Coordinates of C-alpha atoms and ligand atoms in Angstrom, one line a residue:
Chain I
M79 CA -119.4 -9.6 157.4
S80 CA -117.1 -12.4 156.3
D81 CA -120.1 -14.0 154.5
L82 CA -120.5 -10.8 152.5
I83 CA -116.9 -10.7 151.5
Q84 CA -116.9 -14.3 150.6
I85 CA -119.8 -13.9 148.3
L86 CA -118.2 -11.0 146.7
I87 CA -115.1 -13.1 145.9
L88 CA -117.1 -16.0 144.6
G89 CA -119.2 -13.6 142.5
L90 CA -116.0 -12.0 141.0
A91 CA -114.5 -15.4 140.3
L92 CA -117.6 -16.6 138.5
G93 CA -117.9 -13.2 136.9
G94 CA -114.5 -13.8 135.3
V95 CA -115.7 -17.0 133.7
Y96 CA -118.9 -15.4 132.4
A97 CA -116.8 -12.5 131.1
L98 CA -114.6 -14.9 129.3
M99 CA -117.6 -16.6 127.8
G100 CA -119.1 -13.3 126.7
A101 CA -115.9 -11.7 125.5
G102 CA -115.6 -14.2 122.6
L103 CA -119.2 -13.8 121.7
S104 CA -118.9 -10.0 121.8
L105 CA -115.7 -10.0 119.7
V106 CA -117.3 -12.0 117.0
F107 CA -120.5 -9.9 117.0
G108 CA -118.4 -6.7 116.9
V109 CA -116.4 -7.7 113.9
M110 CA -118.7 -9.8 111.9
R111 CA -122.2 -8.8 113.1
I112 CA -122.9 -12.5 113.7
V113 CA -124.9 -13.3 116.8
N114 CA -123.3 -16.7 117.3
L115 CA -126.0 -18.7 119.1
A116 CA -123.7 -21.7 118.8
H117 CA -121.0 -20.1 121.0
P118 CA -122.2 -21.8 124.3
S119 CA -122.5 -25.2 122.6
L120 CA -118.8 -24.7 121.6
I121 CA -117.9 -23.8 125.1
M122 CA -119.5 -27.2 125.9
L123 CA -117.2 -28.8 123.4
G124 CA -114.3 -27.2 125.3
A125 CA -115.6 -28.6 128.5
Y126 CA -115.8 -32.1 127.1
V127 CA -112.2 -31.8 125.8
A128 CA -111.1 -31.0 129.3
Y129 CA -113.3 -33.6 130.9
W130 CA -112.0 -36.5 128.8
A131 CA -108.4 -35.4 128.9
F132 CA -108.6 -35.6 132.7
R133 CA -110.8 -38.7 132.9
L134 CA -108.7 -40.7 130.3
Y135 CA -105.2 -39.4 130.8
G136 CA -105.4 -37.6 134.1
I137 CA -104.3 -34.3 132.5
D138 CA -105.2 -31.2 134.5
P139 CA -107.8 -29.0 132.9
L140 CA -105.6 -26.0 133.3
I141 CA -102.9 -27.8 131.3
I142 CA -105.3 -28.9 128.6
L143 CA -106.8 -25.4 128.4
P144 CA -104.4 -24.2 125.6
V145 CA -105.2 -27.4 123.7
A146 CA -108.9 -26.7 124.0
M147 CA -108.3 -23.2 122.7
V148 CA -106.4 -24.5 119.7
I149 CA -109.0 -27.2 118.9
L150 CA -111.8 -24.6 119.1
A151 CA -109.9 -22.0 117.1
A152 CA -109.4 -24.6 114.4
T153 CA -113.1 -25.4 114.5
G154 CA -113.7 -21.7 114.1
V155 CA -111.5 -21.5 111.0
I156 CA -113.3 -24.4 109.4
L157 CA -116.8 -23.0 110.2
Y158 CA -115.8 -19.6 108.9
K159 CA -114.3 -20.9 105.7
L160 CA -117.2 -23.3 105.0
V161 CA -120.1 -21.1 106.0
F162 CA -119.6 -17.5 107.1
E163 CA -117.2 -16.3 104.5
R164 CA -119.6 -17.2 101.7
E165 CA -122.6 -16.1 103.7
A166 CA -121.1 -12.6 104.2
R167 CA -121.8 -11.8 100.6
S168 CA -125.5 -12.5 101.0
A169 CA -127.9 -9.6 101.4
K170 CA -129.8 -11.4 104.2
Y171 CA -126.5 -12.0 106.1
S172 CA -127.7 -11.0 109.6
E173 CA -131.0 -13.0 109.5
M174 CA -129.3 -15.9 107.9
T175 CA -126.6 -16.2 110.5
V176 CA -129.1 -16.2 113.4
L177 CA -130.8 -19.2 111.8
L178 CA -127.5 -20.8 110.9
T179 CA -125.9 -20.5 114.3
F180 CA -129.1 -21.7 115.9
A181 CA -129.0 -24.8 113.7
F182 CA -125.4 -25.3 114.6
A183 CA -126.1 -25.1 118.3
M184 CA -128.7 -27.9 117.9
V185 CA -126.3 -30.0 115.8
F186 CA -123.4 -29.6 118.2
E187 CA -125.7 -30.4 121.2
G188 CA -127.0 -33.5 119.4
A189 CA -123.5 -34.6 118.4
L190 CA -122.2 -34.2 122.0
A191 CA -125.2 -36.0 123.4
T192 CA -124.8 -38.9 121.0
A193 CA -121.1 -39.1 121.7
F194 CA -121.1 -38.6 125.4
T195 CA -124.7 -39.1 126.5
N196 CA -126.7 -36.7 128.7
T197 CA -125.0 -37.7 131.9
Q198 CA -123.9 -34.8 134.2
R199 CA -120.2 -34.5 134.2
V200 CA -117.7 -32.5 136.1
T201 CA -113.9 -32.6 135.8
S202 CA -112.5 -33.2 139.3
P203 CA -108.9 -32.3 139.7
A204 CA -107.9 -32.2 143.4
Y205 CA -108.2 -28.4 143.7
A206 CA -111.8 -28.4 142.4
T207 CA -113.0 -29.7 145.8
D208 CA -110.3 -27.9 147.9
A209 CA -110.5 -24.5 149.5
I210 CA -108.3 -22.0 151.3
F211 CA -109.2 -19.8 154.3
I212 CA -108.0 -16.3 154.5
A213 CA -108.9 -15.2 158.0
D214 CA -112.3 -16.8 158.2
I215 CA -113.2 -16.3 154.6
F216 CA -113.7 -19.5 152.7
I217 CA -112.5 -19.6 149.1
P218 CA -113.0 -22.7 146.9
L219 CA -109.8 -23.1 145.0
G220 CA -111.4 -24.3 141.8
Q221 CA -113.4 -21.1 141.4
L222 CA -110.5 -19.0 142.4
Y223 CA -108.3 -20.6 139.7
A224 CA -111.0 -20.3 137.1
G225 CA -111.5 -16.6 138.1
I226 CA -107.8 -15.8 137.9
V227 CA -107.2 -17.6 134.6
S228 CA -110.2 -15.8 133.1
L229 CA -108.9 -12.5 134.3
V230 CA -105.5 -13.2 132.8
L231 CA -107.0 -14.2 129.4
I232 CA -109.3 -11.2 129.3
A233 CA -106.5 -8.8 130.2
G234 CA -104.3 -10.4 127.5
L235 CA -107.1 -9.9 125.0
A236 CA -107.6 -6.3 126.0
L237 CA -103.8 -5.5 125.7
W238 CA -103.6 -7.3 122.4
L239 CA -106.5 -5.3 121.0
K240 CA -105.2 -2.1 122.3
Y241 CA -101.5 -2.3 121.3
T242 CA -100.9 -4.6 118.4
R243 CA -101.3 -3.8 114.8
F244 CA -103.8 -6.7 114.4
G245 CA -105.6 -5.4 117.4
Y246 CA -106.0 -2.0 115.7
A247 CA -107.3 -3.8 112.6
I248 CA -109.9 -5.6 114.7
R249 CA -111.1 -2.5 116.6
A250 CA -111.2 -0.5 113.4
T251 CA -113.2 -3.1 111.6
T252 CA -115.7 -3.3 114.5
Q253 CA -116.2 0.5 114.5
N254 CA -116.3 1.2 110.8
R255 CA -115.8 -1.6 108.4
E256 CA -115.8 0.5 105.3
A257 CA -113.2 3.0 106.6
A258 CA -111.0 0.1 107.8
E259 CA -111.1 -1.4 104.3
L260 CA -110.3 1.9 102.7
L261 CA -107.2 2.2 104.9
G262 CA -105.9 -1.1 103.8
V263 CA -107.3 -3.5 106.4
N264 CA -108.2 -7.0 104.9
V265 CA -111.5 -7.1 106.6
N266 CA -112.2 -10.7 105.6
F267 CA -109.0 -11.9 107.2
V268 CA -109.8 -9.9 110.3
G269 CA -113.2 -11.7 110.4
L270 CA -111.5 -15.1 110.1
V271 CA -109.0 -14.3 112.9
S272 CA -111.7 -12.8 115.2
F273 CA -113.9 -15.8 114.8
A274 CA -111.0 -18.1 115.6
I275 CA -110.0 -16.1 118.6
G276 CA -113.6 -15.8 119.8
L277 CA -113.9 -19.6 119.7
A278 CA -110.5 -20.1 121.3
L279 CA -111.9 -18.1 124.2
A280 CA -114.9 -20.4 124.2
G281 CA -112.5 -23.3 124.4
A282 CA -110.7 -21.8 127.4
A283 CA -114.0 -21.0 129.1
G284 CA -115.1 -24.6 128.5
A285 CA -112.0 -26.0 130.2
L286 CA -112.6 -23.7 133.2
V287 CA -116.3 -24.4 133.6
S288 CA -115.7 -28.1 133.4
F289 CA -114.5 -28.1 137.0
V290 CA -116.6 -25.2 138.2
F291 CA -120.1 -26.4 137.2
S292 CA -121.4 -29.8 136.3
F293 CA -122.5 -29.9 132.7
Y294 CA -124.3 -31.9 130.1
P295 CA -124.9 -31.2 126.4
S296 CA -128.2 -29.4 126.6
K297 CA -127.0 -27.1 129.3
H298 CA -125.7 -24.6 126.7
W299 CA -129.2 -23.2 126.4
E300 CA -128.9 -21.9 130.0
W301 CA -125.6 -20.3 129.1
I302 CA -126.9 -18.7 125.9
A303 CA -129.6 -16.9 127.9
I304 CA -127.1 -15.5 130.3
L305 CA -124.6 -14.6 127.7
M306 CA -127.2 -12.9 125.5
S307 CA -128.2 -10.7 128.4
L308 CA -124.5 -9.9 129.1
V309 CA -123.8 -9.0 125.5
V310 CA -126.9 -6.9 125.1
L311 CA -126.3 -5.2 128.5
G312 CA -122.7 -4.4 127.5
G313 CA -123.9 -2.8 124.3
M314 CA -123.7 -5.3 121.4
G315 CA -120.1 -5.8 120.3
S316 CA -118.4 -3.8 123.2
I317 CA -116.1 -6.2 124.8
L318 CA -115.4 -3.9 127.7
G319 CA -119.2 -3.5 128.3
T320 CA -119.7 -7.3 128.2
V321 CA -116.9 -7.8 130.7
V322 CA -118.2 -5.1 133.1
A323 CA -121.7 -6.5 132.8
A324 CA -120.4 -10.0 133.6
Y325 CA -118.6 -9.0 136.7
T326 CA -121.4 -6.7 138.0
L327 CA -124.2 -9.1 137.4
S328 CA -122.3 -12.1 138.7
V329 CA -121.7 -10.3 141.9
V330 CA -125.3 -9.1 142.2
A331 CA -126.5 -12.6 141.4
A332 CA -124.3 -14.1 144.1
Y333 CA -125.8 -11.7 146.7
V334 CA -129.3 -12.3 145.4
G335 CA -128.7 -16.1 145.8
F336 CA -127.4 -15.5 149.3
F337 CA -130.3 -13.4 150.5
F338 CA -133.2 -14.9 148.5
G339 CA -132.1 -18.3 147.5
A340 CA -130.4 -19.9 144.5
T341 CA -133.5 -20.0 142.3
W342 CA -133.6 -16.2 142.2
S343 CA -129.9 -15.9 141.4
T344 CA -130.1 -16.6 137.7
L345 CA -133.1 -14.3 137.4
T346 CA -130.8 -11.4 138.2
F347 CA -129.5 -11.5 134.6
F348 CA -132.9 -11.3 133.0
V349 CA -134.3 -8.6 135.3
A350 CA -131.2 -6.5 134.6
L351 CA -131.7 -7.1 130.9
F352 CA -135.3 -6.1 131.1
V353 CA -134.5 -2.9 133.0
V354 CA -131.7 -1.9 130.8
L355 CA -133.7 -2.5 127.6
L356 CA -136.4 -0.2 129.0
V357 CA -134.0 2.5 130.3
R358 CA -131.0 2.4 128.0
P359 CA -131.7 0.2 125.0
Q360 CA -128.2 0.7 123.5
G361 CA -126.7 -1.1 126.6
L362 CA -124.2 0.2 129.1
F363 CA -121.4 0.9 126.6
G364 CA -123.2 0.9 123.3
E365 CA -123.9 3.8 121.1
K366 CA -127.4 5.0 120.4
P367 CA -128.9 2.9 117.7
E368 CA -128.7 4.6 114.3
L369 CA -131.6 5.2 112.0
A370 CA -131.3 3.0 109.0
Chain W
M221 CA -102.1 18.9 79.8
T222 CA -100.9 15.7 81.2
K223 CA -103.4 13.5 83.0
L224 CA -102.7 11.9 86.4
L225 CA -106.0 9.9 86.4
E226 CA -108.2 9.3 83.4
V227 CA -111.6 7.8 84.1
K228 CA -113.3 6.8 80.9
D229 CA -116.8 5.8 80.2
V230 CA -117.1 3.8 83.4
V231 CA -120.1 1.6 84.0
A232 CA -120.6 0.4 87.5
G233 CA -123.3 -0.5 90.1
Y234 CA -123.9 -2.2 93.4
G235 CA -123.6 -6.0 93.5
D236 CA -125.7 -7.5 90.8
G237 CA -127.9 -4.5 90.7
P238 CA -128.5 -2.1 87.8
A239 CA -125.7 0.1 86.5
I240 CA -125.7 3.3 88.5
L241 CA -122.8 4.8 86.5
N242 CA -123.4 4.7 82.8
G243 CA -120.5 6.4 81.0
A244 CA -118.8 8.5 83.7
S245 CA -115.6 10.2 82.7
I246 CA -113.2 12.6 84.3
D247 CA -109.7 13.9 83.4
V248 CA -107.7 14.5 86.5
Q249 CA -104.7 16.8 86.2
P250 CA -101.9 16.7 88.7
G251 CA -101.9 19.2 91.5
K252 CA -105.3 20.6 90.8
V253 CA -108.6 20.6 92.7
H254 CA -111.4 18.9 90.8
C255 CA -115.0 19.3 91.9
I256 CA -117.7 16.9 90.8
I257 CA -121.2 18.3 91.1
G258 CA -124.6 17.0 90.1
P259 CA -128.0 16.5 91.6
N260 CA -128.7 14.2 94.4
G261 CA -128.5 10.5 93.3
A262 CA -126.5 11.4 90.2
G263 CA -123.9 8.9 91.1
K264 CA -121.1 11.1 92.5
S265 CA -120.4 8.9 95.5
T266 CA -120.7 5.8 93.4
L267 CA -118.1 7.2 91.0
L268 CA -115.6 7.7 93.9
K269 CA -116.3 4.2 95.1
A270 CA -115.7 2.8 91.7
I271 CA -112.4 4.6 91.4
C272 CA -111.1 3.4 94.8
G273 CA -112.1 -0.2 94.1
M274 CA -115.0 -0.6 96.5
L275 CA -117.3 -1.2 93.5
K276 CA -116.5 -3.3 90.4
V277 CA -115.9 -1.4 87.2
R278 CA -118.0 -3.3 84.7
Q279 CA -116.9 -1.4 81.6
G280 CA -114.6 1.5 80.8
S281 CA -111.3 2.2 82.3
V282 CA -109.6 3.9 85.2
M283 CA -106.1 4.8 84.1
F284 CA -103.7 6.0 86.8
K285 CA -100.2 6.9 85.7
G286 CA -100.4 4.5 82.7
Q287 CA -102.0 1.5 84.5
N288 CA -105.6 0.4 84.7
L289 CA -106.9 0.4 88.3
K290 CA -110.0 -1.6 87.1
G291 CA -110.3 -4.8 89.1
K292 CA -108.0 -3.7 92.0
R293 CA -109.1 -3.9 95.6
P294 CA -109.3 -0.8 97.8
D295 CA -106.1 -1.7 99.6
Q296 CA -104.3 -2.0 96.3
V297 CA -105.7 1.3 95.0
L298 CA -104.6 2.9 98.3
R299 CA -101.1 1.6 97.8
E300 CA -101.0 3.2 94.4
G301 CA -101.5 6.5 96.1
I302 CA -105.2 7.2 96.0
C303 CA -106.9 7.9 99.4
F304 CA -110.7 8.1 99.7
V305 CA -112.5 9.9 102.5
P306 CA -116.1 8.6 102.4
Q307 CA -119.2 10.7 103.1
E308 CA -119.7 11.3 106.8
R309 CA -118.5 8.5 109.1
A310 CA -114.9 8.1 107.9
L311 CA -113.5 7.8 111.4
F312 CA -113.3 5.2 114.1
P313 CA -115.4 6.9 116.8
K314 CA -114.2 4.9 119.8
M315 CA -110.5 5.1 118.9
T316 CA -108.6 8.1 120.1
V317 CA -107.4 10.8 117.7
R318 CA -103.9 9.4 117.8
E319 CA -105.2 5.9 117.1
N320 CA -107.2 7.2 114.2
L321 CA -104.0 8.8 112.8
R322 CA -102.2 5.5 113.2
M323 CA -104.9 3.8 111.3
G324 CA -104.3 6.3 108.6
G325 CA -100.9 4.7 108.2
F326 CA -102.1 1.1 108.7
S327 CA -100.7 0.1 105.3
M328 CA -97.2 1.5 106.2
T329 CA -94.7 -1.1 107.3
D330 CA -92.2 1.2 108.9
K331 CA -93.4 2.2 112.3
A332 CA -90.8 4.8 113.0
T333 CA -91.7 6.7 109.8
L334 CA -95.4 6.5 110.7
E335 CA -94.8 8.0 114.1
K336 CA -92.7 10.8 112.5
R337 CA -95.4 11.6 110.0
I338 CA -98.1 11.6 112.8
D339 CA -95.9 14.2 114.6
E340 CA -95.7 16.3 111.5
I341 CA -99.5 16.2 111.1
E342 CA -100.0 17.2 114.7
E343 CA -97.6 20.0 114.1
R344 CA -99.7 21.3 111.3
F345 CA -103.1 20.7 112.9
P346 CA -102.5 21.6 116.6
I347 CA -106.1 20.7 117.5
L348 CA -105.3 17.1 116.8
R349 CA -102.4 17.2 119.2
E350 CA -104.6 18.9 121.8
R351 CA -107.2 16.2 121.4
R352 CA -104.8 13.4 120.9
D353 CA -106.2 11.1 123.6
Q354 CA -109.8 11.9 123.1
H355 CA -112.2 9.6 121.3
A356 CA -112.7 10.8 117.8
G357 CA -116.5 10.4 118.1
T358 CA -116.7 12.9 120.9
M359 CA -115.2 15.8 118.9
S360 CA -117.2 18.4 117.0
G361 CA -118.1 17.8 113.4
G362 CA -115.5 20.3 112.2
Q363 CA -112.7 18.7 114.2
Q364 CA -113.8 15.2 113.0
Q365 CA -113.6 16.4 109.4
T366 CA -110.2 17.9 110.1
L367 CA -109.0 14.6 111.5
A368 CA -110.4 12.6 108.5
M369 CA -108.7 14.9 106.0
A370 CA -105.4 15.2 107.9
R371 CA -105.3 11.5 108.3
T372 CA -105.1 10.9 104.6
M373 CA -101.9 13.0 104.5
I374 CA -100.0 10.5 106.5
L375 CA -99.6 8.3 103.5
R376 CA -98.5 11.3 101.3
P377 CA -100.9 10.2 98.7
E378 CA -101.0 11.6 95.1
I379 CA -104.7 11.9 95.0
V380 CA -107.2 12.5 97.8
M381 CA -110.9 11.9 97.1
L382 CA -113.3 13.7 99.4
D383 CA -117.0 12.9 99.4
E384 CA -119.0 15.9 100.6
P385 CA -116.5 17.0 103.4
S386 CA -118.7 20.0 104.3
L387 CA -121.8 18.0 104.8
G388 CA -123.6 18.9 108.1
L389 CA -121.0 21.5 109.1
A390 CA -121.9 25.0 110.2
P391 CA -121.1 27.6 107.5
K392 CA -118.3 29.1 109.5
I393 CA -116.6 25.7 109.9
V394 CA -117.0 24.9 106.2
Q395 CA -114.3 27.3 105.3
E396 CA -111.9 25.3 107.4
V397 CA -112.5 22.3 105.2
F398 CA -111.5 24.3 102.1
D399 CA -108.5 25.6 104.0
I400 CA -107.3 22.1 104.6
M401 CA -107.9 21.3 101.0
K402 CA -105.6 24.2 100.2
V403 CA -102.9 22.8 102.5
M404 CA -103.2 19.5 100.6
T405 CA -102.7 21.1 97.2
E406 CA -99.7 23.1 98.6
D407 CA -98.3 19.7 99.4
G408 CA -98.7 18.7 95.8
I409 CA -101.7 16.5 96.5
T410 CA -104.3 16.3 93.8
V411 CA -107.9 16.7 95.1
L412 CA -111.0 15.1 93.8
L413 CA -114.0 16.7 95.6
V414 CA -117.7 15.9 95.6
E415 CA -119.7 18.8 96.7
Q416 CA -123.4 19.2 97.0
N417 CA -123.2 22.9 97.1
A418 CA -122.1 23.4 93.5
L419 CA -121.3 27.1 93.8
M420 CA -119.1 26.8 96.8
G421 CA -117.4 23.7 95.5
L422 CA -116.6 25.2 92.1
K423 CA -115.4 28.4 93.7
H424 CA -112.6 26.4 95.4
A425 CA -111.8 24.2 92.4
D426 CA -109.7 24.5 89.3
W427 CA -111.7 22.0 87.3
G428 CA -115.4 21.2 87.3
V429 CA -117.2 18.0 86.3
V430 CA -121.0 17.8 86.0
L431 CA -122.5 14.4 86.6
D432 CA -126.1 13.5 86.0
L433 CA -127.9 10.1 85.8
G434 CA -124.5 8.4 86.1
R435 CA -123.0 10.1 83.1
T436 CA -120.6 13.0 82.7
L437 CA -122.6 15.8 81.1
F438 CA -119.5 18.0 80.6
E439 CA -116.4 19.1 82.3
G440 CA -114.1 22.1 82.1
P441 CA -112.3 24.8 84.0
A442 CA -114.3 25.5 87.2
K443 CA -115.0 29.2 86.2
E444 CA -116.6 28.1 83.0
V445 CA -118.6 25.4 84.5
L446 CA -119.8 27.8 87.1
T447 CA -121.3 30.2 84.5
D448 CA -122.5 27.5 82.1
P449 CA -126.2 27.8 81.4
R450 CA -126.6 24.1 81.5
I451 CA -125.9 24.2 85.2
Q452 CA -128.8 26.5 85.9
E453 CA -131.0 24.2 83.9
L454 CA -129.8 21.1 85.8
Y455 CA -130.4 22.6 89.2
L456 CA -133.7 24.3 88.2
G457 CA -136.6 23.1 90.4
G458 CA -135.1 20.7 92.9
Q459 CA -132.0 22.6 94.1
K460 CA -130.4 25.8 93.1
A461 CA -126.7 26.2 92.5
A462 CA -126.3 28.1 95.8
Ligands
ADP26 N1 -125.2 0.8 98.7 C1 -126.0 1.0 97.6 N2 -126.7 -0.1 97.1 C2 -127.5 0.1 96.0 N3 -127.7 1.3 95.4 C3 -127.1 2.4 95.9 C4 -126.2 2.3 97.0 N4 -125.8 3.5 97.3 C5 -126.3 4.3 96.4 N5 -127.1 3.6 95.5 C6 -127.9 4.2 94.4 O1 -127.0 4.8 93.5 C7 -127.5 6.0 93.0 C8 -126.5 7.1 93.1 O2 -126.2 7.3 94.4 P1 -125.0 8.1 94.9 O3 -123.8 7.8 94.1 O4 -124.9 8.0 96.4 O5 -125.4 9.6 94.5 P2 -124.8 11.0 94.9 O6 -123.6 10.8 95.7 O7 -124.6 11.7 93.5 O8 -125.9 11.7 95.6 C9 -128.8 6.3 93.7 O9 -129.9 6.0 92.9 C10 -128.8 5.3 94.9 O10 -130.1 4.9 95.2
MG27 MG1 -123.2 11.1 97.7

């Protein structure tokens, strides 16, 4: 019994990290209709920021997390200004951005590999290898912290979207860009800010995964596969859907791993994707696809 | 008669594409309901988009109270006092009714005034108060149109432009749309209406404008337009005037 509870807790903690990874991707897709395939490679950049800050200066990844967020947000602003703002006026916007972000993913991977080699890394603050026991339930502290910080960030994002004026602007633009513009929303600026926030969340996720998983530059392909399935499952662009999908699947994957072995654990995401696409193609929280 | 808005020989189109409007003109008089009619594809929606700044006016002028709106962005036109309710999806389907109303006042800086105006709107349209916390997308078509139209009144605009507000509504509900339009005019709002059903649109309007192939064929008092033989001619074959 305590095994089962322990797996639930681990699943939830990891689910939080996946949710954080997916929330940024989903936010950007919702507002800008960009499927940012480079998102996980930017999470990787966040992980390296945390890794080197710890390795060189002994700074705790949880302390460096806001810095990683700022660095990634700035990267987002530059990318948006240089590429996506101009691209948005092109008729082939959607197709173009898929190719563009795919290219960026490869470029970032190459740059990281050149700079830091393909060695497996993991940030190792003391808590990353520590654990607590509640009754006889064993909880690794690293995963617990990562799960809690993720949850706090996601809740913060949700409250900000729900209650602030800018949050209204983002939700409105996601749901009906034209109507938002007609009511005075500067949709281009909303795009810029959403992109920056999406990447800031990638930076935070990077700092967290840096002590939860070992990583190396090309590992982002593994993440993109998982994140894609989360975003599609959640109903493209629905942040709530993505978060629910992340928690649910992460817990299921944890149980699958426990009962059938770790190899099968990752497969959970793709089987779920396959089933949902067959049964409910608009995803858990998506609307029915519209004609034309 | 003084003109509130004078659209003159406007040429406009989408992006770098061909001109869809080729000499569209309207005279808009304060406080009146103006109905733009014309066959499908005549450029009625395009004309409203050009006025509100969503499309670039390539030639001609859009004079509003002595200044040219040509070249202004939608948010600037809105601030001048012209609201546009686009065809069909004007709402944010996954925002609540109240959040949609708040979005109506997005350009207002004074939050207290905004909340007060929302209260007033809910007072006048009780269904919106009743449905306050419901997602807009889950309401009936008529309720959604009520919300879309009521939402424009938050800004107390001078002109409201409605693109086929009765589209897809049951005949019984359509009358509600025209009732709200009446409420608007009682508030001193000038209405610019695009209506596919020419007969019904003109019946509720003071002024009629006939658009075809991106040009204004003629305009005049709604009653005269309604009985003009050129209307019969225009709608012969494809659609009838009723
Ligand atoms: N987004 C668009 N891009 C390019 N052409 C368009 C667009 N929307 C409408 N058109 C074209 O403009 C013309 C007029 O359309 P519209 O103004 O919607 O007509 P109406 O509202 O009178 O039925 C049509 O030929 C249509 O194909
Ligand atoms: Mg139209």
